[in-house]
Coordinates of C-alpha atoms and ligand atoms in Angstrom, one line a residue:
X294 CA 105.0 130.0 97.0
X295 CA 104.1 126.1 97.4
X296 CA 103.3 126.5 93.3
X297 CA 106.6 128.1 92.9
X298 CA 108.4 125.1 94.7
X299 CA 106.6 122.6 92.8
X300 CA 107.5 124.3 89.4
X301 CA 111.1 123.8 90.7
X302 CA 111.1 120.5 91.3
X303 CA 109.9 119.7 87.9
X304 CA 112.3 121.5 86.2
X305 CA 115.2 119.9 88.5
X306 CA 117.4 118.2 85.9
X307 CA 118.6 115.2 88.0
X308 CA 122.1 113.9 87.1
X309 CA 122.0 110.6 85.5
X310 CA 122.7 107.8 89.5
X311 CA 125.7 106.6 88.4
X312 CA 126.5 110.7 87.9
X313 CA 125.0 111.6 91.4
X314 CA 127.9 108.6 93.2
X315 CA 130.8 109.5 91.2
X316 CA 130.3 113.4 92.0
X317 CA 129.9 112.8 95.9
X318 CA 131.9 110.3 97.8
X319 CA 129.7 110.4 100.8
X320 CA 126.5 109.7 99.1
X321 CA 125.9 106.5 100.3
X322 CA 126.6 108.0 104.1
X323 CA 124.3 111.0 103.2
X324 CA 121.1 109.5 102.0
X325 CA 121.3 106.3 104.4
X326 CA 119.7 106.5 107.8
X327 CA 120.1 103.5 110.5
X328 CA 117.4 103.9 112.9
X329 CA 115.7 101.0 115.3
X330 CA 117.4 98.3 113.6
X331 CA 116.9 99.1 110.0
X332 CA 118.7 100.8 107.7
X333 CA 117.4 103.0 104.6
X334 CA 119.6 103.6 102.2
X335 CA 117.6 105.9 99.6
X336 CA 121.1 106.9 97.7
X337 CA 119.4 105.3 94.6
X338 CA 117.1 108.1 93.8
X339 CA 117.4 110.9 92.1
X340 CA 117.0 113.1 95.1
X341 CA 120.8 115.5 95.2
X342 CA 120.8 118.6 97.0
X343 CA 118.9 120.9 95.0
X344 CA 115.7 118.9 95.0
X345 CA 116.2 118.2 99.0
X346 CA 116.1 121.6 99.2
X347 CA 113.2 121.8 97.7
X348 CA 111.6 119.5 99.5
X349 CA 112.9 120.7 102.6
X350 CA 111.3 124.5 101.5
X351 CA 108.1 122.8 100.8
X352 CA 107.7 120.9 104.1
X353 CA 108.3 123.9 106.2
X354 CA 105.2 126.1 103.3
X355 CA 103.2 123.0 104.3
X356 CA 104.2 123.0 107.9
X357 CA 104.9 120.0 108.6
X358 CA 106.3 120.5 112.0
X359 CA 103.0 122.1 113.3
X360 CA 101.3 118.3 111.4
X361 CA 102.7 116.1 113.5
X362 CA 102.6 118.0 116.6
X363 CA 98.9 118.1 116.0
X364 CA 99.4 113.8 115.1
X365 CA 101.1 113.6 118.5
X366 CA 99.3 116.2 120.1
X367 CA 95.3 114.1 119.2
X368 CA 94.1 117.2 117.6
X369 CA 91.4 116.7 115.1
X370 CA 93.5 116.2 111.9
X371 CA 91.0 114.3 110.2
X372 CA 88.8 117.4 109.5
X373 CA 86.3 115.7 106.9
X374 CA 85.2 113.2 110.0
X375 CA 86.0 115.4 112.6
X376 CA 88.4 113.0 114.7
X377 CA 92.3 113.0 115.7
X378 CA 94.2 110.5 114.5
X379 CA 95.6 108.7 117.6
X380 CA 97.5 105.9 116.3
X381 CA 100.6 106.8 118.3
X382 CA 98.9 107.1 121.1
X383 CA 98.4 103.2 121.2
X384 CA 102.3 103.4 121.0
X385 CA 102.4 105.6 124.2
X386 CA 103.3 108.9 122.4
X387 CA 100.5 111.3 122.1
X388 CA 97.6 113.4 124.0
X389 CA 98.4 112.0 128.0
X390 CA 94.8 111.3 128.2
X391 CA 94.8 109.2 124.8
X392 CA 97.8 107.3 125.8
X393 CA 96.2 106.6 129.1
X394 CA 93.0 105.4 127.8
X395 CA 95.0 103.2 125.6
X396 CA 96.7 101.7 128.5
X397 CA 93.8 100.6 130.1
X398 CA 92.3 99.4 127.2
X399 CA 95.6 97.6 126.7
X400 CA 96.0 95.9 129.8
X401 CA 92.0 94.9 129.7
X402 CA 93.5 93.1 126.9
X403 CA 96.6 91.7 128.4
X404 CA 93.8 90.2 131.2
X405 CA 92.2 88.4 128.5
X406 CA 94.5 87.1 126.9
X407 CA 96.1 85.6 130.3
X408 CA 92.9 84.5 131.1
X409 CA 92.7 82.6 127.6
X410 CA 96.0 80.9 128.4
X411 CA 94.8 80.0 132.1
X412 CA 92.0 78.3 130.2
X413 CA 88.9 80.1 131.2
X414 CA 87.4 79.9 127.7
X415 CA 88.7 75.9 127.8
X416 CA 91.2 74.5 126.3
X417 CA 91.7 76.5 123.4
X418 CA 94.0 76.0 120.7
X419 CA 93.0 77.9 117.3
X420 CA 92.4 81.0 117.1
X421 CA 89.9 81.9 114.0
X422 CA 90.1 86.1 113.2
X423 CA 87.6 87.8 111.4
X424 CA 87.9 91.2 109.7
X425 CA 89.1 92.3 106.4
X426 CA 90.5 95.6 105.1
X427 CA 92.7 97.3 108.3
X428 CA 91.1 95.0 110.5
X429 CA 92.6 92.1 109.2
X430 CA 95.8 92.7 106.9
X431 CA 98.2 94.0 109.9
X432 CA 97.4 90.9 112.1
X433 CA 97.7 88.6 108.9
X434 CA 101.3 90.0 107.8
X435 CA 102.3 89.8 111.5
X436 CA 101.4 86.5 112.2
X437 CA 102.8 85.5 109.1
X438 CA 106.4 87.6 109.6
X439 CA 106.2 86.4 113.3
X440 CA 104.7 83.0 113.8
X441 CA 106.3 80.9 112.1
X442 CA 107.7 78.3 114.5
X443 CA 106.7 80.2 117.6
X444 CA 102.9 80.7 117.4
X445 CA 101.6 79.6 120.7
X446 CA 98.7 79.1 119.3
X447 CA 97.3 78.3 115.1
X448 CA 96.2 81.4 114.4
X449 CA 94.3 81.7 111.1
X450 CA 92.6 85.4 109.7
X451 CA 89.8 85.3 107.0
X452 CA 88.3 88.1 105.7
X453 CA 86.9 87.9 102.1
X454 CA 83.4 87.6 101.8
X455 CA 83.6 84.2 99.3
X456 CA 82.5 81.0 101.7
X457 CA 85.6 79.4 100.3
X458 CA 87.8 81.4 102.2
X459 CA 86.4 80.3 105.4
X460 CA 85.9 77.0 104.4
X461 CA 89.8 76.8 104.0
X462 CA 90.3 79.1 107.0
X463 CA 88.4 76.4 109.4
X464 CA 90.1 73.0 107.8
X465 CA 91.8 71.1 110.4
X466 CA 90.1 73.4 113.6
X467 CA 88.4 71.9 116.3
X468 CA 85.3 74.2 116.8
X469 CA 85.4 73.4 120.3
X470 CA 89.4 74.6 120.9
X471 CA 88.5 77.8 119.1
X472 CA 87.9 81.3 119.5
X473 CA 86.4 83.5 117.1
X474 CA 87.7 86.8 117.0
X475 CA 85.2 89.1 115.2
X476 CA 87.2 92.6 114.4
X477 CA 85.8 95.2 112.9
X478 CA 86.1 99.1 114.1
X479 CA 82.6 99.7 113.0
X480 CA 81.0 96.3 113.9
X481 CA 78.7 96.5 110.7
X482 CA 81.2 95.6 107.8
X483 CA 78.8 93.0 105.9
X484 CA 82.1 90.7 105.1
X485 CA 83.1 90.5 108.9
X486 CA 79.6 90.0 110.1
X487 CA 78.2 87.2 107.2
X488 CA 81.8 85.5 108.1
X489 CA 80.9 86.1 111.9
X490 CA 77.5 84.0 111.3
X491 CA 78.8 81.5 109.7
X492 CA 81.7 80.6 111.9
X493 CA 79.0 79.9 114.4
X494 CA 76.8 78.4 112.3
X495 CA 80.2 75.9 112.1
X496 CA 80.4 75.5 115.6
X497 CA 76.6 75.1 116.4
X498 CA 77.2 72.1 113.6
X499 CA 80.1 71.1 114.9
X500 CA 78.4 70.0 118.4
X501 CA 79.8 73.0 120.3
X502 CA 76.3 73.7 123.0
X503 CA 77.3 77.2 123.2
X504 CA 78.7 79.1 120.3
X505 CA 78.8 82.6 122.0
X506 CA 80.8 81.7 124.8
X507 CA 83.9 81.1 122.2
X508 CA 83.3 84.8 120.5
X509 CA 85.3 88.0 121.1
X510 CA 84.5 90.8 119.6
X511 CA 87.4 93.3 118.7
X512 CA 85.7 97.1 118.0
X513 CA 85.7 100.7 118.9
X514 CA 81.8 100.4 119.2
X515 CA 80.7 97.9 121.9
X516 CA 77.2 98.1 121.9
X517 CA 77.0 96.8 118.2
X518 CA 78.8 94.0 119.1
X519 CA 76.6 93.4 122.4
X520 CA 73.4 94.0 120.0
X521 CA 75.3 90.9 117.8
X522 CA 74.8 88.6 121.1
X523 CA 78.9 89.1 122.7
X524 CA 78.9 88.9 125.9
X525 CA 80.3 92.8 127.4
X526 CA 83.5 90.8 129.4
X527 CA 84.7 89.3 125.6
X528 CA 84.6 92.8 124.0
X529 CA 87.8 94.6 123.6
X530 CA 86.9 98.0 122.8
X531 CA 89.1 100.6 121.1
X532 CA 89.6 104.2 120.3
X533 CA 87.5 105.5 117.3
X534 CA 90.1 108.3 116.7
X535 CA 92.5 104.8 115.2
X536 CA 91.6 104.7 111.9
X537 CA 91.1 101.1 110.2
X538 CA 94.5 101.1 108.6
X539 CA 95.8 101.9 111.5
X540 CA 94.5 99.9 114.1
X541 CA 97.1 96.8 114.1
X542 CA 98.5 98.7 117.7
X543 CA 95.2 98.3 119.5
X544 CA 92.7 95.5 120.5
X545 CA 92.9 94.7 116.6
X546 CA 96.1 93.2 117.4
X547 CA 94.9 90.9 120.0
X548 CA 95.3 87.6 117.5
X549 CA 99.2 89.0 117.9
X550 CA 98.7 89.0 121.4
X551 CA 97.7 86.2 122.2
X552 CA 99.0 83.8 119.2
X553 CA 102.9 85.1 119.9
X554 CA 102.4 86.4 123.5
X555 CA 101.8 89.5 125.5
X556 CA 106.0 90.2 125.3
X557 CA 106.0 90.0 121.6
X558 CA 102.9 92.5 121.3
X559 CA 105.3 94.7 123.9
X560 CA 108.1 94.6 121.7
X561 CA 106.1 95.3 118.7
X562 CA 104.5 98.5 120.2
X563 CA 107.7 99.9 121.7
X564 CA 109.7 98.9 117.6
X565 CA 107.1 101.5 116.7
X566 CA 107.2 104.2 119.8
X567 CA 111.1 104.0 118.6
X568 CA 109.6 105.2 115.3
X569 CA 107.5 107.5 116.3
X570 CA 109.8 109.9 118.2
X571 CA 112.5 109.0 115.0
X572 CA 109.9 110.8 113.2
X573 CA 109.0 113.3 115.4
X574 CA 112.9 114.2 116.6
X575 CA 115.2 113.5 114.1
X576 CA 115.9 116.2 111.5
X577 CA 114.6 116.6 108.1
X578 CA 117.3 115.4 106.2
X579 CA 118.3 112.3 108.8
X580 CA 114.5 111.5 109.1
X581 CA 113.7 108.2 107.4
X582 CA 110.2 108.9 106.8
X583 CA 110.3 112.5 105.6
X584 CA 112.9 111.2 103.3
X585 CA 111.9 108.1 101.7
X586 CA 108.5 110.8 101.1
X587 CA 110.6 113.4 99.2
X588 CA 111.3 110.6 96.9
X589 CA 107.6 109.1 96.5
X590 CA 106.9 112.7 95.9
X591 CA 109.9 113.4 93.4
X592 CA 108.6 110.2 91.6
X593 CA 104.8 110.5 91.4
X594 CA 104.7 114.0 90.9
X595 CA 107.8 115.2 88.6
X596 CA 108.2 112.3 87.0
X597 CA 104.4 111.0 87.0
X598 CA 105.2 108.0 88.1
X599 CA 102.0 105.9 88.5
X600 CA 103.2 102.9 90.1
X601 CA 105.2 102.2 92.6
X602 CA 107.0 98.5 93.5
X603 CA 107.7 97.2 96.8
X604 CA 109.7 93.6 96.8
X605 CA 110.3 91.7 100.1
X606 CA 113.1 90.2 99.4
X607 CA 112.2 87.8 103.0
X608 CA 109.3 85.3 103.0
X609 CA 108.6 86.6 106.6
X610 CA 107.5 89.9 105.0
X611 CA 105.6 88.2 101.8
X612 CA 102.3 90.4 103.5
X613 CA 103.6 93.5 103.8
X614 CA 102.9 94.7 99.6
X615 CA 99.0 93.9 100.4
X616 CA 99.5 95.6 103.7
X617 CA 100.8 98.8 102.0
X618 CA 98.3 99.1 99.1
X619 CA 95.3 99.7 101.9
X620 CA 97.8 101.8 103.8
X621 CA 98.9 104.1 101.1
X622 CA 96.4 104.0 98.6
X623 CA 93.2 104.3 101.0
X624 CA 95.2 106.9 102.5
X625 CA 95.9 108.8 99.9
X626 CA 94.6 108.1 96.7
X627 CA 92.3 111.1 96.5
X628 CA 91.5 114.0 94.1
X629 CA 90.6 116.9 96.9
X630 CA 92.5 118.2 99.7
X631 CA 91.5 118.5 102.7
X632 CA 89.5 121.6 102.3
X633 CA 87.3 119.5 99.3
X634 CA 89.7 121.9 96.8
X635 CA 90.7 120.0 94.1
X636 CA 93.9 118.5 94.1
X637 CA 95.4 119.8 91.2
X638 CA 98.3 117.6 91.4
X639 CA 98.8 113.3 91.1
X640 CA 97.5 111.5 94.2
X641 CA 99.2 108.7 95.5
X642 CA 101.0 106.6 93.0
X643 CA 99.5 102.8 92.5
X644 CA 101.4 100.3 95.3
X645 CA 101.8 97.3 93.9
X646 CA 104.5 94.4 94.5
X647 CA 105.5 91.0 95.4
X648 CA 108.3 88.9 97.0
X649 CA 112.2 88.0 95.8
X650 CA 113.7 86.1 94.1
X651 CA 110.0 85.2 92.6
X652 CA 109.2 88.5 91.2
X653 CA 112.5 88.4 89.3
X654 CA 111.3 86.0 87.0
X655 CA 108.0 87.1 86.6
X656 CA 107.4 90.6 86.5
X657 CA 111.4 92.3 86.7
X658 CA 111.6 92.8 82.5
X659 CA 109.6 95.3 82.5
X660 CA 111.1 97.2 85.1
X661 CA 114.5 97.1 83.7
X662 CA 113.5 97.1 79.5
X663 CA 109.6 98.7 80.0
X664 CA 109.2 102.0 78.7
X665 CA 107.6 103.0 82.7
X666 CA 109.6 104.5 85.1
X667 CA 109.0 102.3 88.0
X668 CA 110.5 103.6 91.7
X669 CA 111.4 100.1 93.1
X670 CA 111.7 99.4 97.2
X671 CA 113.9 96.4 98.1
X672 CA 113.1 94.9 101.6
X673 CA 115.8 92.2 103.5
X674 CA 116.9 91.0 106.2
X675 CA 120.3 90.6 107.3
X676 CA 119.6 87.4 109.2
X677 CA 117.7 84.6 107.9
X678 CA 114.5 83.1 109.0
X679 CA 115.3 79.5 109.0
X680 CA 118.3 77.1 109.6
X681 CA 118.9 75.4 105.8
X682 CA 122.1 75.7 104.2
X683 CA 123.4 79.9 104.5
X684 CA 123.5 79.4 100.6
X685 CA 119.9 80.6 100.6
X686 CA 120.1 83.3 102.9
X687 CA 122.9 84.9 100.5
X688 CA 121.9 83.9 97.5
X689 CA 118.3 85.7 97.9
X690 CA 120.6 89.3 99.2
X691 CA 123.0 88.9 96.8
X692 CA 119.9 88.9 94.4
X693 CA 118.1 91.6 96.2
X694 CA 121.5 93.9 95.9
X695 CA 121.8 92.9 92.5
X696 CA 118.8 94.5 91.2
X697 CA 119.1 97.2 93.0
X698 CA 122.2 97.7 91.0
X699 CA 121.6 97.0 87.1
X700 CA 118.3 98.7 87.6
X701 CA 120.4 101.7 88.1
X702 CA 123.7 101.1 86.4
X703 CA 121.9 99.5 83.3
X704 CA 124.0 98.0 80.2
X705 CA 124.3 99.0 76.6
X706 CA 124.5 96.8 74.0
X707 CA 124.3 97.4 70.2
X708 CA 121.8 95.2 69.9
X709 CA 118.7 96.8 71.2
X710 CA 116.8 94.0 72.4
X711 CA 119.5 93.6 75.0
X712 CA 120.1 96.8 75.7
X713 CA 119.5 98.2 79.3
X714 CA 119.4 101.5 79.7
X715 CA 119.7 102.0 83.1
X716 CA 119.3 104.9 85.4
X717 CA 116.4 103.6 87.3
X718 CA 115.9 104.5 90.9
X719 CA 115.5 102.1 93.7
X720 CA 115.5 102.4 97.9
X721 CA 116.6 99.3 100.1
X722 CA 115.7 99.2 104.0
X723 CA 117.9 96.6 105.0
X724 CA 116.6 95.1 108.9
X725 CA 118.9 93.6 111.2
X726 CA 116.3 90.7 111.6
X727 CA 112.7 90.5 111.4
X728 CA 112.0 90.7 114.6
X729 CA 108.6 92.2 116.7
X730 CA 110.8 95.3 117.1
X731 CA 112.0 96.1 113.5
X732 CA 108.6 95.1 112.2
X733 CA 106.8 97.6 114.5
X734 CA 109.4 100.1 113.5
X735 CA 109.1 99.6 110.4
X736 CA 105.1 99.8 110.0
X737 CA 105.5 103.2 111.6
X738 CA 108.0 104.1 109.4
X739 CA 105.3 103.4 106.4
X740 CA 102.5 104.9 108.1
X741 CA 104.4 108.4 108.9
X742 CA 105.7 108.1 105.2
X743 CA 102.2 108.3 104.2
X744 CA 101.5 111.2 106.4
X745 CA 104.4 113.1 105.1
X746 CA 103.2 112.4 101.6
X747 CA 99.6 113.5 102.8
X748 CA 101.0 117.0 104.0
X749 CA 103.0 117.7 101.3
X750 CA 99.9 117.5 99.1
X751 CA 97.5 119.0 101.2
X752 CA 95.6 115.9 101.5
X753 CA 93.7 114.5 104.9
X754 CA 95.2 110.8 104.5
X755 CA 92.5 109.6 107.4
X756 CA 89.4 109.2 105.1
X757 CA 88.1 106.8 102.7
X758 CA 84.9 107.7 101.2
X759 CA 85.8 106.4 97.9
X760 CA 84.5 103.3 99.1
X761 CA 81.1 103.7 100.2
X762 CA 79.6 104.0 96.6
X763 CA 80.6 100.8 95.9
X764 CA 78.8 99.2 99.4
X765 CA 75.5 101.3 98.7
X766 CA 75.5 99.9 95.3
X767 CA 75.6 96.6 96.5
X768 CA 73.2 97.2 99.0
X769 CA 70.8 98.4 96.7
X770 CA 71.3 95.3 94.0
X771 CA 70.9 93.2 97.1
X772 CA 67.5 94.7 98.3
X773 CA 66.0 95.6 94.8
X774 CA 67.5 93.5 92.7
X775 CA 68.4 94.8 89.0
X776 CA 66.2 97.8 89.4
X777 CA 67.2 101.2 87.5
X778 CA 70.5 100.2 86.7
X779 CA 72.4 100.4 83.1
X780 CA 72.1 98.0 80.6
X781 CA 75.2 95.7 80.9
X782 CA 74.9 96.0 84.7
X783 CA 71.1 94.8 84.8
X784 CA 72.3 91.7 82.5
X785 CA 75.0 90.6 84.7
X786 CA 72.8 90.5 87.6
X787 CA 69.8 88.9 85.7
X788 CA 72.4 86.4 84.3
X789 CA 73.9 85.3 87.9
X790 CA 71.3 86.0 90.2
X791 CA 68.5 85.6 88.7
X792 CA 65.4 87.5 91.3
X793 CA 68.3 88.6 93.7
Ligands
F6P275 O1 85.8 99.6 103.3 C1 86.9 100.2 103.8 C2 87.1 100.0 105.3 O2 86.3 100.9 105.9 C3 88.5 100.1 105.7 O3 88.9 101.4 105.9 C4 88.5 99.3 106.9 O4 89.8 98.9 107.3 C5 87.7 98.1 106.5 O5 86.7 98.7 105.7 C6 87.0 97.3 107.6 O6 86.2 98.1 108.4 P1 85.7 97.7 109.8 O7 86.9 97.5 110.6 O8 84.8 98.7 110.3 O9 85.0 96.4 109.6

């Protein structure tokens, strides 16, 4: 039956866009949803009734109602680790006893960070956060969309394991008015721990008597941090069932906290509860994130689309492609489903991206002449993020909308070289502002897209094996050296590390 519905779908014969508007007036009204403060308008696509029906048919075979009421409910949806996945739960909408345990871990937080500020770790004014991967790309885009003029304190976020990045990270802090915040789920991620050492190795140099004192540790496994010498009263602990890439909502989020403020954190978390019962309430057809996944899907898997392209067309939001390429492709760029059966079909499409107008001139040729179908998301904001002349503010949405259009409209020409051919999909989500409140919506609104995407394929989107390979093998290089590997990998080693 699901087989049968797939079939379908690739034989749908969408209408050429331009077709799809003229034969229905209300299509703009149909395939745009306003919800929290943002608005996605996914009339761009190919998507007409005949393939929503499809979708709609293969939603209920994959029963996607009874998925997210195990989400909500903190059932163990993440079979191959045997954990829930209680994300929402940070967000106050999930298992009672989850969101309660989030609570208190929440407000253990909010005492911290109002202890900070009442200066019982001194007089603190950089904050230095450690963590890469989940635990370090939500805090990063936020403090970047957020903090801008009203970060209480300078919040900087280093995670790659190359000294230079901490090198540039600690320009200009005084190790004395810093905290380190060390975040890391597991507490053993060599990046987060080698940085970890070395920020105190840069305070012990920097005259600071005791180092320890300015370290928090941010972690759903508190004794590995109290094993790394943290004192038990400057660990935030948090929920293993919140998977890396989705951890921005619990103590992972304290650099938010406490760099913009307990109220922004508040408003954040409640942008996304907003989202959460969206998703969980609304129906199928007026539900933003089951949508917006009918058209992933109707890309990457009838069309075989490889890539997909997500432009913030807002500086504030510069972060959010590198926040999406962990979210959805660690999430679901797998080749089993959830029952180790292969998956028979494409995983999740490459996420790749940048920011407007800059893209435009760099990379927007090939999506309008290239010979790859590229699905293309368009991100704004109607209100601008800084006070120069409103030229810029409408100049960079008039741009935005203007893609959006001559992607899909296209132009002929007899000469072929400028020829556009047209007929190119695109989705905008258009925010009222970039607040703390759209931003958490519209996070949510990502990570549920990537669930639906997950259920539709069978796949358990709360995983990531794929990248332990890697680790071991550079565990192994690091204590044996070039021992029993192939040719051109024992060279490189031999020629750049010599006896490792
Ligand atoms: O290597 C991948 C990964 O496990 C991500 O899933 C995770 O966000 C990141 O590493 C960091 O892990 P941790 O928070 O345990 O340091």
């Amino acid at each position: 039956m699901t087989d049968n519905l797939w079939t379908e779908l690739e034989r749908h014969q969408p209408k050429p866009l331009v077709e799809l508007f003229a034969s229905d007036d209300n299509r703009v009204d149909n395939m745009t949803i306003e919800q929290s403060g943002l608005r996605f308008d996914l009339s761009k696509t190919h998507l007409d009734e005949a393939a929503l029906a499809s979708f709609s048919k293969l939603s209920q075979n994959m029963q996607i109602d009874a998925a997210k009421t195990a989400l909500f409910s903190g059932a163990v949806i993440n079979v191959t680790e045997g954990r829930a996945a209680e994300h929402p739960a940070e967000r106050g909408n999930g298992d009672a006893d989850a969101v309660a345990h989030a609570r208190a871990l929440q407000d253990r937080m909010r005492s911290l960070v109002e202890a900070i500020d009442a200066g019982f770790m001194g007089d603190i004014r950089h904050i230095l956060h450690i963590g890469i991967g989940g635990s370090a790309l939500g805090p990063k885009l936020l403090i970047d969309a957020l903090g801008r003029d009203s970060a209480r304190y300078d919040v900087k976020v280093v995670s790659n394991i190359d000294g230079a990045a901490l090198t540039e990270a600690v320009k200009g802090m005084d190790p004395h008015k810093t905290i380190v915040a060390v975040a890391s789920k597991t507490f053993t991620t060599t990046e987060t721990l080698l940085n970890a050492t070395s920020a105190m190795e840069w305070m012990t140099d920097g005259g600071v008597a005791d180092p320890y004192a300015q370290f928090v540790a941010l972690t759903a496994y508190p004794e590995k941090a109290i094993e790394w010498g943290i004192d038990e009263s400057r660990i935030l602990p948090f929920n293993e069932a919140v998977g890396g890439r989705y951890s921005l909502w619990c103590s992972i989020g304290f650099p938010v906290a406490l760099g913009l403020g307990w109220a922004v954190y508040q408003e954040l978390l409640e942008g996304a509860s907003a989202m959460d019962r969206h998703f969980r309430n609304a129906p199928v057809m007026e539900n933003a994130p089951m949508m917006a996944a009918f058209a992933d899907l109707y890309y990457a898997q009838t069309k075989a689309c490889q890539t997909r392209a997500v432009f913030a067309y807002d500086e504030r939001l510069r972060l959010l492609p590198d926040y999406l390429q962990q979210l959805e492709m660690e999430s679901n760029g797998k080749s089993v489903t959830a029952g180790g059966a292969p998956l028979g079909r494409n995983s999740a499409p490459v996420t790749w991206g940048g920011v407007g107008t800059d893209a435009q001139h760099a990379v927007f040729q090939l999506l309008h002449q290239g010979t790859h179908l590229i699905p293309v998301e368009f991100i704004a904001s109607k209100t601008p993020g800084h006070d120069f002349d409103t030229a810029h503010h409408e100049t960079l949405l008039v741009n935005c909308f203007a893609q959006g259009a001559a992607l899909m409209a296209g132009q002929s020409s007899d000469d072929p070289a400028r020829n556009y051919v047209g007929n190119r999909p695109s989705t905008t989500i258009l925010l009222d502002d970039v607040t703390a409140s759209t931003v958490g919506a519209l996070i949510a609104f990502y990570e549920h897209r990537t669930f639906v995407n997950a259920v539709l394929l069978g796949i358990n989107p709360f995983d990531q094996f794929g990248v332990e390979l890697g680790k071991q093998i550079a565990k192994r290089i690091s204590d044996n050296g070039a021992i029993g590997f192939d040719p051109s990998t024992t060279a490189l080693i031999e020629a750049a590390l010599g006896d490792v």
